[in-house]
Every structure is written in C-alpha cells, then in structure tokens.
JSON list of C-alpha atoms in Angstrom, two decimals:
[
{"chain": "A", "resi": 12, "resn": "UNK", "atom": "CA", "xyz": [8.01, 3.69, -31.34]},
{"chain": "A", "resi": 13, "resn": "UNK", "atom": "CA", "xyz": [8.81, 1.24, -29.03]},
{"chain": "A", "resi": 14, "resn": "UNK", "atom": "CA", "xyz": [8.77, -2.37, -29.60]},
{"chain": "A", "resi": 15, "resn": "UNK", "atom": "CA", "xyz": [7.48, -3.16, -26.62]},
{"chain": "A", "resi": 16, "resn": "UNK", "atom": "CA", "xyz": [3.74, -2.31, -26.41]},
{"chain": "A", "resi": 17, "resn": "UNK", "atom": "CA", "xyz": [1.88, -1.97, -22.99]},
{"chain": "A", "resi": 18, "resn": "UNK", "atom": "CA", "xyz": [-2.08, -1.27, -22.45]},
{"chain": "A", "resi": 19, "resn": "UNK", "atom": "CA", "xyz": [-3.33, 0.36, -20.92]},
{"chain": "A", "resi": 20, "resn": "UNK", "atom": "CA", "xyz": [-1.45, 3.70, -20.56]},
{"chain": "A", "resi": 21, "resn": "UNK", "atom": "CA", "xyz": [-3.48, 4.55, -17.75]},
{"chain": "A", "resi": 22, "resn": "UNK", "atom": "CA", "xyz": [-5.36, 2.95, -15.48]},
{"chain": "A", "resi": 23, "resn": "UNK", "atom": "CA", "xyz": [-7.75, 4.46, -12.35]},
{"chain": "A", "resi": 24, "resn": "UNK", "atom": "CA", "xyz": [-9.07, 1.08, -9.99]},
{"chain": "A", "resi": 25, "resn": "UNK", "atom": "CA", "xyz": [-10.64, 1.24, -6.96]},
{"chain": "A", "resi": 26, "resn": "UNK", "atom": "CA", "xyz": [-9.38, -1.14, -4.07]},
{"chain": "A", "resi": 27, "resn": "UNK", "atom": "CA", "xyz": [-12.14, -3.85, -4.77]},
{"chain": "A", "resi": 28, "resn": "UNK", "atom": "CA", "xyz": [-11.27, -3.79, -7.95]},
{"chain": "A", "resi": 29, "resn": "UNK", "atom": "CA", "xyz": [-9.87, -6.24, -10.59]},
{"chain": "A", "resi": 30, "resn": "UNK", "atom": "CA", "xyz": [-8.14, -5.86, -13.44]},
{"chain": "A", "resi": 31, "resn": "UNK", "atom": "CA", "xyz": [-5.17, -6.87, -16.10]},
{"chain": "A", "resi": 32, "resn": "UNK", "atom": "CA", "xyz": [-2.27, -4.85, -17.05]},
{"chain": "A", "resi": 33, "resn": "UNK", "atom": "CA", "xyz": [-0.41, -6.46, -20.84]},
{"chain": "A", "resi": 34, "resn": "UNK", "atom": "CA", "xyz": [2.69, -6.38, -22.38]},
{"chain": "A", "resi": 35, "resn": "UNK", "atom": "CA", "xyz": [3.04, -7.74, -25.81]},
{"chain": "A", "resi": 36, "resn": "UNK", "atom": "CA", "xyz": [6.75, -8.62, -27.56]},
{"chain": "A", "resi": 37, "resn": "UNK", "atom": "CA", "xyz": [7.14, -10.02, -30.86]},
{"chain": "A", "resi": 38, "resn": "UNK", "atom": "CA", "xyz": [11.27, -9.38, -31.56]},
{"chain": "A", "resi": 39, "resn": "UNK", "atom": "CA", "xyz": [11.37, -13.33, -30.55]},
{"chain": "A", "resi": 40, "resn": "UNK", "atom": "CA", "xyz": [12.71, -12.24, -27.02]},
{"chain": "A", "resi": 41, "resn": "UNK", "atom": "CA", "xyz": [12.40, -15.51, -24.43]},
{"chain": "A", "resi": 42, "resn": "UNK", "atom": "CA", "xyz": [12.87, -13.21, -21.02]},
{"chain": "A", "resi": 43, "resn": "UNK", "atom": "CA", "xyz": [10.08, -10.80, -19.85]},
{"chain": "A", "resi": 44, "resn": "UNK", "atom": "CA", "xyz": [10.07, -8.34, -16.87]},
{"chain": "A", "resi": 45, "resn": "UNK", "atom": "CA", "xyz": [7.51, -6.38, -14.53]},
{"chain": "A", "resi": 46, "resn": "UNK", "atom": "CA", "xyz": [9.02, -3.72, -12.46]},
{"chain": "A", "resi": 47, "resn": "UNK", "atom": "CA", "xyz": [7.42, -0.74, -10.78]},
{"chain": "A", "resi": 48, "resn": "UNK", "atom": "CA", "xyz": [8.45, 2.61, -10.89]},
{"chain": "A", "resi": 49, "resn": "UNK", "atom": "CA", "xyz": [7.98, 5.31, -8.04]},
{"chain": "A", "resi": 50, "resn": "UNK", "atom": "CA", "xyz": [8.41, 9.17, -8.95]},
{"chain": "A", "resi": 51, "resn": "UNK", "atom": "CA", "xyz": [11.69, 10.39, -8.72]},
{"chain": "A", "resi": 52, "resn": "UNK", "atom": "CA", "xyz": [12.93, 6.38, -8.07]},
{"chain": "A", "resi": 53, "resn": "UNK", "atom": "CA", "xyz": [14.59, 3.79, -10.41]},
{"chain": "A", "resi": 54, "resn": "UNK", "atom": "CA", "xyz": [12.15, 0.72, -11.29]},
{"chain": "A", "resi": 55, "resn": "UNK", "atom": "CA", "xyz": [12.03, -1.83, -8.47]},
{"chain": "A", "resi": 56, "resn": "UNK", "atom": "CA", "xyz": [12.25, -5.55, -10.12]},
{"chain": "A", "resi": 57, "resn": "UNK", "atom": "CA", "xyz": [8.92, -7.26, -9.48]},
{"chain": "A", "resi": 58, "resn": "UNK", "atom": "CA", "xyz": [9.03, -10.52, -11.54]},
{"chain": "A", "resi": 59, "resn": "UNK", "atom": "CA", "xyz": [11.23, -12.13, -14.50]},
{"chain": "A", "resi": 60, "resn": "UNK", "atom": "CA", "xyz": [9.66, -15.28, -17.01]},
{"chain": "A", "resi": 61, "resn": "UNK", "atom": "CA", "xyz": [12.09, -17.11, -18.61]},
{"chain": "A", "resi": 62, "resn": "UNK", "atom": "CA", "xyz": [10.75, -19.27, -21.34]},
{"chain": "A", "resi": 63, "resn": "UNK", "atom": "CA", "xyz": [7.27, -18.68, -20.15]},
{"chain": "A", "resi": 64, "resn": "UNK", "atom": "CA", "xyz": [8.35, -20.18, -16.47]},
{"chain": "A", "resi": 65, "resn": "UNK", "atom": "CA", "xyz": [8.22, -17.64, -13.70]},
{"chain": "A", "resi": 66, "resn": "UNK", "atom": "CA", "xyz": [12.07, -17.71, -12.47]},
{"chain": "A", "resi": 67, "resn": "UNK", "atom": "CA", "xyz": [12.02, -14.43, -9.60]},
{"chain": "A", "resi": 68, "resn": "UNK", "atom": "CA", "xyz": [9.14, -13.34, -7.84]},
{"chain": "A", "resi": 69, "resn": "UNK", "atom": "CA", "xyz": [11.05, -10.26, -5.77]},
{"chain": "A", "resi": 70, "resn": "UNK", "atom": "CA", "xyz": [8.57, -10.60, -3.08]},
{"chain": "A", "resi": 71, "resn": "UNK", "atom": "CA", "xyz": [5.86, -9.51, -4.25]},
{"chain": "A", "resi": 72, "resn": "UNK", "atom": "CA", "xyz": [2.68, -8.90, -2.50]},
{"chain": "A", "resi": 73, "resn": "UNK", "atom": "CA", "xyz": [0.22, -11.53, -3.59]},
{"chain": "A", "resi": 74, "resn": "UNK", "atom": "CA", "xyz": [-2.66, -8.86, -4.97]},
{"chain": "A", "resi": 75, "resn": "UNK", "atom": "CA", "xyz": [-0.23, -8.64, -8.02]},
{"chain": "A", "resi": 76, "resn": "UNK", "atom": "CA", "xyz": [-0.33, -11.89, -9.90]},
{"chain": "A", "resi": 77, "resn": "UNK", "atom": "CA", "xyz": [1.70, -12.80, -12.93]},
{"chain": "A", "resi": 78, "resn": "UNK", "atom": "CA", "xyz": [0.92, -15.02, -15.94]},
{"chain": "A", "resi": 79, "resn": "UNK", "atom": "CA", "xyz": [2.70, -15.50, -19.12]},
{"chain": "A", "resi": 80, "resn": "UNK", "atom": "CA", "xyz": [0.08, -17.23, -21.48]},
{"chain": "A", "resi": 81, "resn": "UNK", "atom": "CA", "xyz": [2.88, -17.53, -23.98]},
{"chain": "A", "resi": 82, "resn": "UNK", "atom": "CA", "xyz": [6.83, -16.28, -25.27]},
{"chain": "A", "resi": 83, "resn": "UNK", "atom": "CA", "xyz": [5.02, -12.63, -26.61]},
{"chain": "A", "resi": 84, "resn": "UNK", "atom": "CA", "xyz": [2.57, -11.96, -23.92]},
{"chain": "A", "resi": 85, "resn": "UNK", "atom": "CA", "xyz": [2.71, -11.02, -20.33]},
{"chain": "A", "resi": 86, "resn": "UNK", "atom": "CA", "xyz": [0.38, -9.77, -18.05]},
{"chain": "A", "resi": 87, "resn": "UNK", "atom": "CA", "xyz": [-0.13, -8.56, -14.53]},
{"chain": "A", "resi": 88, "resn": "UNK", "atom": "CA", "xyz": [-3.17, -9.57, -12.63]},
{"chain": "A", "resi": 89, "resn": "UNK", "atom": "CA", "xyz": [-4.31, -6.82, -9.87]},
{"chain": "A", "resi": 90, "resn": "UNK", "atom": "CA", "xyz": [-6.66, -7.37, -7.04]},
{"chain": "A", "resi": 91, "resn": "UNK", "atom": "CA", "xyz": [-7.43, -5.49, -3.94]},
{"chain": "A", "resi": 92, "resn": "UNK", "atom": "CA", "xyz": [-4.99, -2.89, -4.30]},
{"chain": "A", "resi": 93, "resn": "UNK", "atom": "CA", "xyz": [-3.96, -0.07, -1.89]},
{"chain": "A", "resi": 94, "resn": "UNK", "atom": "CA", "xyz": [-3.07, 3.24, -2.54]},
{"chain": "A", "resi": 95, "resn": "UNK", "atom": "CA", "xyz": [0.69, 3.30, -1.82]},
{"chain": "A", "resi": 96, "resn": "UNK", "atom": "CA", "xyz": [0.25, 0.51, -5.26]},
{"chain": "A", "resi": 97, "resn": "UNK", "atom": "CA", "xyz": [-0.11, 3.58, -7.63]},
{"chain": "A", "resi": 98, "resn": "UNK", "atom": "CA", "xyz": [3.12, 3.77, -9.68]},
{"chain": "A", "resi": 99, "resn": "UNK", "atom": "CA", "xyz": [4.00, 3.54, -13.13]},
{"chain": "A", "resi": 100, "resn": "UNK", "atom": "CA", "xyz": [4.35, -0.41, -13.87]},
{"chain": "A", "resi": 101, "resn": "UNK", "atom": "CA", "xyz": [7.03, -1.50, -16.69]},
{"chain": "A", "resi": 102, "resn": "UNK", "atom": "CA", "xyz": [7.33, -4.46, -18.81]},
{"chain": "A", "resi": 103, "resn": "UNK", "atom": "CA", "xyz": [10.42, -5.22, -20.25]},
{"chain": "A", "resi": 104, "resn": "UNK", "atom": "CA", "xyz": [12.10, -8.13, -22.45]},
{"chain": "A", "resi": 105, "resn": "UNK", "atom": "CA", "xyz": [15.19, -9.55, -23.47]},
{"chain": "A", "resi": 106, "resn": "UNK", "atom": "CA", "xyz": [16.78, -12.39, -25.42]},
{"chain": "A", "resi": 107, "resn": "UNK", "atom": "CA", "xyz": [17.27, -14.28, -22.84]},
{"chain": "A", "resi": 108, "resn": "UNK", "atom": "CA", "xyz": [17.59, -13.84, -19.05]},
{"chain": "A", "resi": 109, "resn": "UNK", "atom": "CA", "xyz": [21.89, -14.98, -18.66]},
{"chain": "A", "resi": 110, "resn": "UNK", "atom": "CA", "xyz": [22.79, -13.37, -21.62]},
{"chain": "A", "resi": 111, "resn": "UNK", "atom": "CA", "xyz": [24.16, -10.37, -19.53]},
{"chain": "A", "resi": 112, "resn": "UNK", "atom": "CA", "xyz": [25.16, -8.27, -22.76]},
{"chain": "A", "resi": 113, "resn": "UNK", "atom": "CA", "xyz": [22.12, -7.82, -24.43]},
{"chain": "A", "resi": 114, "resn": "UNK", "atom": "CA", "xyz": [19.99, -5.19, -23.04]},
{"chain": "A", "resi": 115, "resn": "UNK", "atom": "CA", "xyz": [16.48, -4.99, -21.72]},
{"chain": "A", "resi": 116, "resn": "UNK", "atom": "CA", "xyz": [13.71, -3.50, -24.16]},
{"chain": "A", "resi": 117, "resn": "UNK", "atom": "CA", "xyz": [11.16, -1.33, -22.32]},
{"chain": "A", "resi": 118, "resn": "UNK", "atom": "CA", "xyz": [7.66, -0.37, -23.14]},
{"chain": "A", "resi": 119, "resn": "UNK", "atom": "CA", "xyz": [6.11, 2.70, -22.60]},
{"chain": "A", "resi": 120, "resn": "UNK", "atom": "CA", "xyz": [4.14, 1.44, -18.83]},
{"chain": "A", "resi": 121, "resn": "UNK", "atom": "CA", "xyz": [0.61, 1.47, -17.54]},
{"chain": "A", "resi": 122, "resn": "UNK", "atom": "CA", "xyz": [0.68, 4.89, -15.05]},
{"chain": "A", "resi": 123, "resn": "UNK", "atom": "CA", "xyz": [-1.92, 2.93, -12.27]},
{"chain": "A", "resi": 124, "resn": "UNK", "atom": "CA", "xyz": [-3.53, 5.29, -9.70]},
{"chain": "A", "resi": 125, "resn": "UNK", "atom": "CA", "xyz": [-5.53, 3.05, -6.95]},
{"chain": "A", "resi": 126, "resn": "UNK", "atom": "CA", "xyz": [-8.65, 5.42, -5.26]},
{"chain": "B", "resi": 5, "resn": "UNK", "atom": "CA", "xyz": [27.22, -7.22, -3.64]},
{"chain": "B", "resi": 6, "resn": "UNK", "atom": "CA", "xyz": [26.32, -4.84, -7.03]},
{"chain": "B", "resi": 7, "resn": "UNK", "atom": "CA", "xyz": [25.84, -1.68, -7.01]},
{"chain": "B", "resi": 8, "resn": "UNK", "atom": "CA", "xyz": [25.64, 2.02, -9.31]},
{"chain": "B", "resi": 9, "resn": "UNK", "atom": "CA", "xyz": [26.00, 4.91, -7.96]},
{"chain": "B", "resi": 10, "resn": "UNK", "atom": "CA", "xyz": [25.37, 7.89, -10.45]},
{"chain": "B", "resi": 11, "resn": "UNK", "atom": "CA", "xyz": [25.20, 11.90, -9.20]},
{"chain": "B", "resi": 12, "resn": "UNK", "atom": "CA", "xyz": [22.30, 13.54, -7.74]},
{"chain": "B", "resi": 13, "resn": "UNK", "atom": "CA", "xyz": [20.55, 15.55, -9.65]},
{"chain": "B", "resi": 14, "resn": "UNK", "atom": "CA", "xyz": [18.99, 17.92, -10.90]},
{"chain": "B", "resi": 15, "resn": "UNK", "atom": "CA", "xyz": [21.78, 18.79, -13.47]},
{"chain": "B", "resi": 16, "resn": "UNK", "atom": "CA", "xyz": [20.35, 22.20, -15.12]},
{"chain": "B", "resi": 17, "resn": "UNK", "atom": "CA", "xyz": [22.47, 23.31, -18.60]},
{"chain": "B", "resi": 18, "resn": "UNK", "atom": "CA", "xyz": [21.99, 25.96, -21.08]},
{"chain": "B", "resi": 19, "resn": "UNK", "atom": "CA", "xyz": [21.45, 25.06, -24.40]},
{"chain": "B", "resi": 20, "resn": "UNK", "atom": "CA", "xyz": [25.02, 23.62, -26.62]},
{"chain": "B", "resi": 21, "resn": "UNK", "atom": "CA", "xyz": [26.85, 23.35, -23.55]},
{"chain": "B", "resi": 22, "resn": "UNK", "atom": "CA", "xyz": [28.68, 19.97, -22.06]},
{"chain": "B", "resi": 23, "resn": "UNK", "atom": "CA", "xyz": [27.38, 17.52, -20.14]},
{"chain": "B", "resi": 24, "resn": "UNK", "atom": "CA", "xyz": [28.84, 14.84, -17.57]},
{"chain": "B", "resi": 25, "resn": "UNK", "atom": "CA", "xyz": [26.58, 12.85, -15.71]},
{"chain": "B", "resi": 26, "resn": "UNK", "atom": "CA", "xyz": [29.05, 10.89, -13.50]},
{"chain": "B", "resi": 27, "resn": "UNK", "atom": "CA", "xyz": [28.49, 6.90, -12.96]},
{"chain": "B", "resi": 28, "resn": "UNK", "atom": "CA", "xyz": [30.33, 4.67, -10.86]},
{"chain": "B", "resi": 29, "resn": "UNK", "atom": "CA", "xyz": [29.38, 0.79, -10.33]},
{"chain": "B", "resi": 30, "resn": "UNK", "atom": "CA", "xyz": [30.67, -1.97, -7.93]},
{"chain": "B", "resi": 31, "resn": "UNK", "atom": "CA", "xyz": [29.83, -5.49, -9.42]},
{"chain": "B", "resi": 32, "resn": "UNK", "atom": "CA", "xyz": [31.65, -8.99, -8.85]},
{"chain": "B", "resi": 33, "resn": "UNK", "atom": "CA", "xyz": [32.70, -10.57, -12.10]},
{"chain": "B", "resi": 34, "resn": "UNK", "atom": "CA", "xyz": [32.83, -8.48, -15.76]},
{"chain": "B", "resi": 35, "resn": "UNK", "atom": "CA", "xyz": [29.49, -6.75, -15.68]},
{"chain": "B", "resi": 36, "resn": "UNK", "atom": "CA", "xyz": [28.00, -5.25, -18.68]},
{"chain": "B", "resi": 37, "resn": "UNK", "atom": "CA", "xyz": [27.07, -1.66, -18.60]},
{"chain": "B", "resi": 38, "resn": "UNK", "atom": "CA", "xyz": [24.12, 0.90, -19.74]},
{"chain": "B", "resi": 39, "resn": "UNK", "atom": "CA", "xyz": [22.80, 4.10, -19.78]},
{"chain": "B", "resi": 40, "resn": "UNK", "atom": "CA", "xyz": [18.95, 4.02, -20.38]},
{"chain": "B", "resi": 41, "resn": "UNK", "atom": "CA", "xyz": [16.94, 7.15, -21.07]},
{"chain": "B", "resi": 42, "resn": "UNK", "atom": "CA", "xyz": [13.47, 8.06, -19.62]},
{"chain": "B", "resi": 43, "resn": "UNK", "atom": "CA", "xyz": [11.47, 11.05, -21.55]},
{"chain": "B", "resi": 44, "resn": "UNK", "atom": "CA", "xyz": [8.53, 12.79, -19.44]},
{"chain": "B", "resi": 45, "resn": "UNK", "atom": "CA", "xyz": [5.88, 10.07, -19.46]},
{"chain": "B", "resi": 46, "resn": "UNK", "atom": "CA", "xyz": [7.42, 7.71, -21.00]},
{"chain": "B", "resi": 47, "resn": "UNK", "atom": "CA", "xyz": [9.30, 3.85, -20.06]},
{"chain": "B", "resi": 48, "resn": "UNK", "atom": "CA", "xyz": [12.94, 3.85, -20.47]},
{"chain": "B", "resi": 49, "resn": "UNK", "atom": "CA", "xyz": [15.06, 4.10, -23.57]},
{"chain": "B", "resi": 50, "resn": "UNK", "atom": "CA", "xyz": [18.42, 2.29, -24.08]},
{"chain": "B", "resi": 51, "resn": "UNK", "atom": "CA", "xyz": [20.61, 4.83, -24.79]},
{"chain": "B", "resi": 52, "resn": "UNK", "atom": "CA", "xyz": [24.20, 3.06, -25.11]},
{"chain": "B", "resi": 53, "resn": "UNK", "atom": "CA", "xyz": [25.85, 0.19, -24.09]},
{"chain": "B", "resi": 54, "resn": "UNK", "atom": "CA", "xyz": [29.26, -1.44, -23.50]},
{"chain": "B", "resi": 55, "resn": "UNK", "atom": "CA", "xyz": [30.16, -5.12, -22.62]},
{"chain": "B", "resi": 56, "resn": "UNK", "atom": "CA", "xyz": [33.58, -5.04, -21.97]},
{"chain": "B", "resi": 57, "resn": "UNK", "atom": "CA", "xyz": [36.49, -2.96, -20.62]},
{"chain": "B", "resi": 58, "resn": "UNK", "atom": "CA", "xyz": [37.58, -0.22, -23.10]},
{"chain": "B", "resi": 59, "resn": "UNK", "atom": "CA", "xyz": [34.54, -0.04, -24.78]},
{"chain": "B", "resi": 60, "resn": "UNK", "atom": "CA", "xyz": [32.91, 3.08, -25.67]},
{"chain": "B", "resi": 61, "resn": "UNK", "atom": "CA", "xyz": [29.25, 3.22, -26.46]},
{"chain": "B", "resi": 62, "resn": "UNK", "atom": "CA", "xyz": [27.81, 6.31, -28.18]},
{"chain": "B", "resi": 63, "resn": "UNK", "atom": "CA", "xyz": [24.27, 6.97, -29.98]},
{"chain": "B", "resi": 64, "resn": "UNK", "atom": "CA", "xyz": [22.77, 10.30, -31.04]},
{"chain": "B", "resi": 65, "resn": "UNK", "atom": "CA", "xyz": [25.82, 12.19, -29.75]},
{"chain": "B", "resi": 66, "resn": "UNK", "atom": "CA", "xyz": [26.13, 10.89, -26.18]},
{"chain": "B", "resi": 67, "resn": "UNK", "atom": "CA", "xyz": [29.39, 8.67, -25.67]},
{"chain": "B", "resi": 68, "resn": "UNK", "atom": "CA", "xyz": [30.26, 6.34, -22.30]},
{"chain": "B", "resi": 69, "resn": "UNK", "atom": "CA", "xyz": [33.71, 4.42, -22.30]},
{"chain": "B", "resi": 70, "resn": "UNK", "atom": "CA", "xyz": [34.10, 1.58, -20.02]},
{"chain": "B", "resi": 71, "resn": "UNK", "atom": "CA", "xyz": [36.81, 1.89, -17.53]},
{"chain": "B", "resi": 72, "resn": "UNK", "atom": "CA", "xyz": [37.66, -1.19, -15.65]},
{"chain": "B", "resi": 73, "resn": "UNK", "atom": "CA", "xyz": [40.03, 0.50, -13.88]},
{"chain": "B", "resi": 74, "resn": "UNK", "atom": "CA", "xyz": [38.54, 2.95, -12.29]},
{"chain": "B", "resi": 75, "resn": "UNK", "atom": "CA", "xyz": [34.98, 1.13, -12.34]},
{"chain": "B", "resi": 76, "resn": "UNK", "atom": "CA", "xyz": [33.44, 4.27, -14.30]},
{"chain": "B", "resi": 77, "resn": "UNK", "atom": "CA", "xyz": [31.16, 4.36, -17.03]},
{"chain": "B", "resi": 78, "resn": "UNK", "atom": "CA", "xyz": [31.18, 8.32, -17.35]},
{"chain": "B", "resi": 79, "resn": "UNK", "atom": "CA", "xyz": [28.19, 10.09, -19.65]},
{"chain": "B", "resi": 80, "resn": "UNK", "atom": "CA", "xyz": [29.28, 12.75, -21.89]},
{"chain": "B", "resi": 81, "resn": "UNK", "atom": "CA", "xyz": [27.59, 14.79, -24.64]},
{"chain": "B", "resi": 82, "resn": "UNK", "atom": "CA", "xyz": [29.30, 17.73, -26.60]},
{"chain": "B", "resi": 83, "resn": "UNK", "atom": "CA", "xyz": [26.53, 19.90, -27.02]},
{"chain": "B", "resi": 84, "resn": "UNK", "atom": "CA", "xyz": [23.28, 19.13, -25.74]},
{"chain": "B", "resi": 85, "resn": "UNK", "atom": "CA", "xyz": [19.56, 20.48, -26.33]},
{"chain": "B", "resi": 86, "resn": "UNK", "atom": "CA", "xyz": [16.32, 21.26, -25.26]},
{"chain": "B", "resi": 87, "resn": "UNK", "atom": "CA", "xyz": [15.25, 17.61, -26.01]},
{"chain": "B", "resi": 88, "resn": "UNK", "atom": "CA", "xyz": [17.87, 16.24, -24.32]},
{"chain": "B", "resi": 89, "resn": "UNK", "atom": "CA", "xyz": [16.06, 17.04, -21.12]},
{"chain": "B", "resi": 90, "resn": "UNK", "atom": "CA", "xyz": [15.17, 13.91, -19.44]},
{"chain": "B", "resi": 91, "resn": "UNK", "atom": "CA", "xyz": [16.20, 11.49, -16.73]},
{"chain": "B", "resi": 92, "resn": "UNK", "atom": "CA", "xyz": [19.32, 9.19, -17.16]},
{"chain": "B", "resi": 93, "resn": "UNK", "atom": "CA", "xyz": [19.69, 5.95, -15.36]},
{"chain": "B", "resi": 94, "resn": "UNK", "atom": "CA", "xyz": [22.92, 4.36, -15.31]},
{"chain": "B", "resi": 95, "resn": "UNK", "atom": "CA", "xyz": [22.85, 0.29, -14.72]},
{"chain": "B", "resi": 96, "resn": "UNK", "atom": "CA", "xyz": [24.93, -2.96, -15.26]},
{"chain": "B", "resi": 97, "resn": "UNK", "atom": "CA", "xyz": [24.27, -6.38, -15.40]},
{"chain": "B", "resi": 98, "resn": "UNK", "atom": "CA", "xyz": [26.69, -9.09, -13.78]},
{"chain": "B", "resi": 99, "resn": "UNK", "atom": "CA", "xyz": [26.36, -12.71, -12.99]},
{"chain": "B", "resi": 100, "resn": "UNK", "atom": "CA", "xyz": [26.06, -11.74, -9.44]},
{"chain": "B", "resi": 101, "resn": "UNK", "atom": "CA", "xyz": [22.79, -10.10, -10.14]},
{"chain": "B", "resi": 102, "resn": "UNK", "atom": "CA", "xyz": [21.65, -12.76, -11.62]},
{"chain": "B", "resi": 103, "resn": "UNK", "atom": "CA", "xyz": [21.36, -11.00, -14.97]},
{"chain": "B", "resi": 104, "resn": "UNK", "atom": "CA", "xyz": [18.70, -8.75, -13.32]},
{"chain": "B", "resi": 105, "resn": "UNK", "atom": "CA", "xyz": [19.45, -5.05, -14.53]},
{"chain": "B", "resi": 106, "resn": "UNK", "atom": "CA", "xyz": [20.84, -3.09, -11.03]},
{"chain": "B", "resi": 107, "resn": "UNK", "atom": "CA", "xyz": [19.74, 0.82, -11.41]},
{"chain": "B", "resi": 108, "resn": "UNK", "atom": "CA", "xyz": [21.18, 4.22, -9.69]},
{"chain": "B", "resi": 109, "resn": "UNK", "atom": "CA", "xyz": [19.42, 6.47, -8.49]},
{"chain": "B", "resi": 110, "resn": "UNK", "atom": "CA", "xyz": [19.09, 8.43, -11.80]},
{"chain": "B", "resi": 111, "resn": "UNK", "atom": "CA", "xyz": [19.95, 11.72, -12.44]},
{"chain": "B", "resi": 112, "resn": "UNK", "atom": "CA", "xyz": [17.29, 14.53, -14.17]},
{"chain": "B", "resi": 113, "resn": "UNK", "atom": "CA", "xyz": [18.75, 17.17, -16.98]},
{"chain": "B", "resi": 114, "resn": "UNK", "atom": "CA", "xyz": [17.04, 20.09, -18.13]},
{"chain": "B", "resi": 115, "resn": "UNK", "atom": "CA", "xyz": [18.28, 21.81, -20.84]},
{"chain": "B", "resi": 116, "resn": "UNK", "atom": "CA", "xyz": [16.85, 25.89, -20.75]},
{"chain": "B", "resi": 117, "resn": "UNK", "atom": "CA", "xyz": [17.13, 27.46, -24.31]}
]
C-alpha cells in the first residue's frame, strides 16, 4: 500500500466543471508535489510546496490551482478544463525539497478524463 | 543542463531470463540517482536508489551501481518474471535541478511466461 493516498482514483468533469483532486501524507514529509502524467510519457512537474509555501509553479495554466491547507494535505483545484487536460495527475512527497538523497514518495494518482 | 537518457522500449523477455535496461544521466554537481517503478494503473514505485559514486542499490532482486565514471546507473535483474512487467523510469536529482526529480523517457518490460 502506498503511503501516499490520493482521491479520487478517477475522475470524469465536464469543461464547466469544478472540482478538487487530494493528496494526503502523514510520514511527517515537509515537501509535496503535483505532476501530470501523459500515456507513454514521464510525469511533467506541475507544482512543489515546501513547508506549506508554494516554491515552483512550472507554468501552469491558471484552471489548475494549488493549495496546501497544511504539512499532510494537498490539493489541486480544477476549473474550466479542456480536453488535452485528461492525464493521470500525481502527488508526491518528500522530507524536504534540498535534501537531494531522499527520494520522492508517490501515490497511486487521480486518472482525470475532461468531456 | 540535467538530463537521463534511458533505452527505448518496449523490452519483451521470456520468463527467468536477464534483464538490462540501460540508463545514462548528464547532471552538474553529484546527483543522486533512482529507478522508480510504475505497475499498470498505478503511480510510481521507488525501486532503488544510490547517492553516491560506487554505490549499488538493489531491492527485490533488481541491482543499479553508480558509475561516476562513465555517468551510468545500469538496471539489472538475474531472472525476471511475469510480474516484473511494468514500466521503469530512471531519474536523478542534482542541485542544478533544483532538487526537482529529472525523468527519462521510461522504458516498458513485458515478461511472456
């Protein structure tokens, strides 16, 4: 089981729609991730929190918002979506961000297909 | 910059036979190094890692042995099996990526009985 726990595993939005994607962490971890992943493609980096501060936003289109209520939870606002959006979206975590040795922890994703 | 390059895919292997998946990385400083795991349908899995040059990282019978020298971080695995099919990403983190994991491509096994 992994200790990173996303919900939920799959979600079908229209393009008017809104909704939340969550990640929960509770190994203490201060460094949370959201990356995308295309088929056949490594995940893209979308954003990194470190201690609850947003520290890289990699461009991100502003219909995905990010919000880190606190160090265990992370979530992933989504609004007005298009198509080419649907992806498998990852949250990961880490001790901390600059400790370059420790690895990242990855949940399970929310598979997102936009109609 | 930073960079992995691992090969293309799709590796195909019988059952109990050997597998390499080759990984090669450019990175400024001492990067650290992993091979992460991705099941059908599922996020990715650390598999291994190694921190510094000469180190070998193994879990459930996969090994990878940093080599500074040659900037490889190799994948190997005597014998694999049907549940070893999956995709394998190899990725390092340096200071020049600002910590941020840098991917390859991946490369898919499947492993026929």
């Amino acid at each position: 089981d992994t200790e990173v726990t996303q919900t939920p595993k799959h979600l079908v939005m229209g393009m008017t729609n809104k909704k939340s994607l969550k990640c929960e962490q509770h190994m203490g971890h201060r460094a949370m991730y959201w990356y995308k992943q295309k088929a056949k493609k490594p995940p893209e980096l979308m954003f990194v929190y470190s201690y609850e501060k947003l520290s890289i936003n990699e461009s991100v289109p502003s219909r995905f918002s990010p919000e880190c209520p606190n160090s265990s939870l992370l979530n992933l606002h989504l609004h007005a979506l298009q198509p080419e959006d649907s992806a498998l979206y990852l949250c990961a975590s880490s001790k901390d961000r600059v400790a370059l040795h420790q690895p990242q922890h990855f949940g399970d994703g929310t598979r997102l297909s936009i109609l | 910059g930073n960079s992995v390059t691992q090969m293309e895919g799709p590796v195909t292997l019988s059952e109990e036979a050997f597998l390499t998946i080759n990984c090669t990385y450019t990175a400024t400083g001492y990067p650290s190094l992993f091979w992460y795991v991705q099941y059908p349908g599922e996020g990715l899995q650390l598999l291994l890692k190694a921190t510094k040059a000469d180190d070998k990282g193994s879990n459930k019978g996969f090994e990878a042995t940093y080599r500074k020298e040659t900037t490889s971080f190799h994948l190997e695995k005597g014998s694999v099996q049907v549940s070893d099919s999956a995709v394998y990403f190899c990725a390092l983190t340096s200071f020049g990526s600002q910590g941020n994991l840098i991917f390859g491509k991946g490369t898919k096994l499947s492993v026929k009985p």
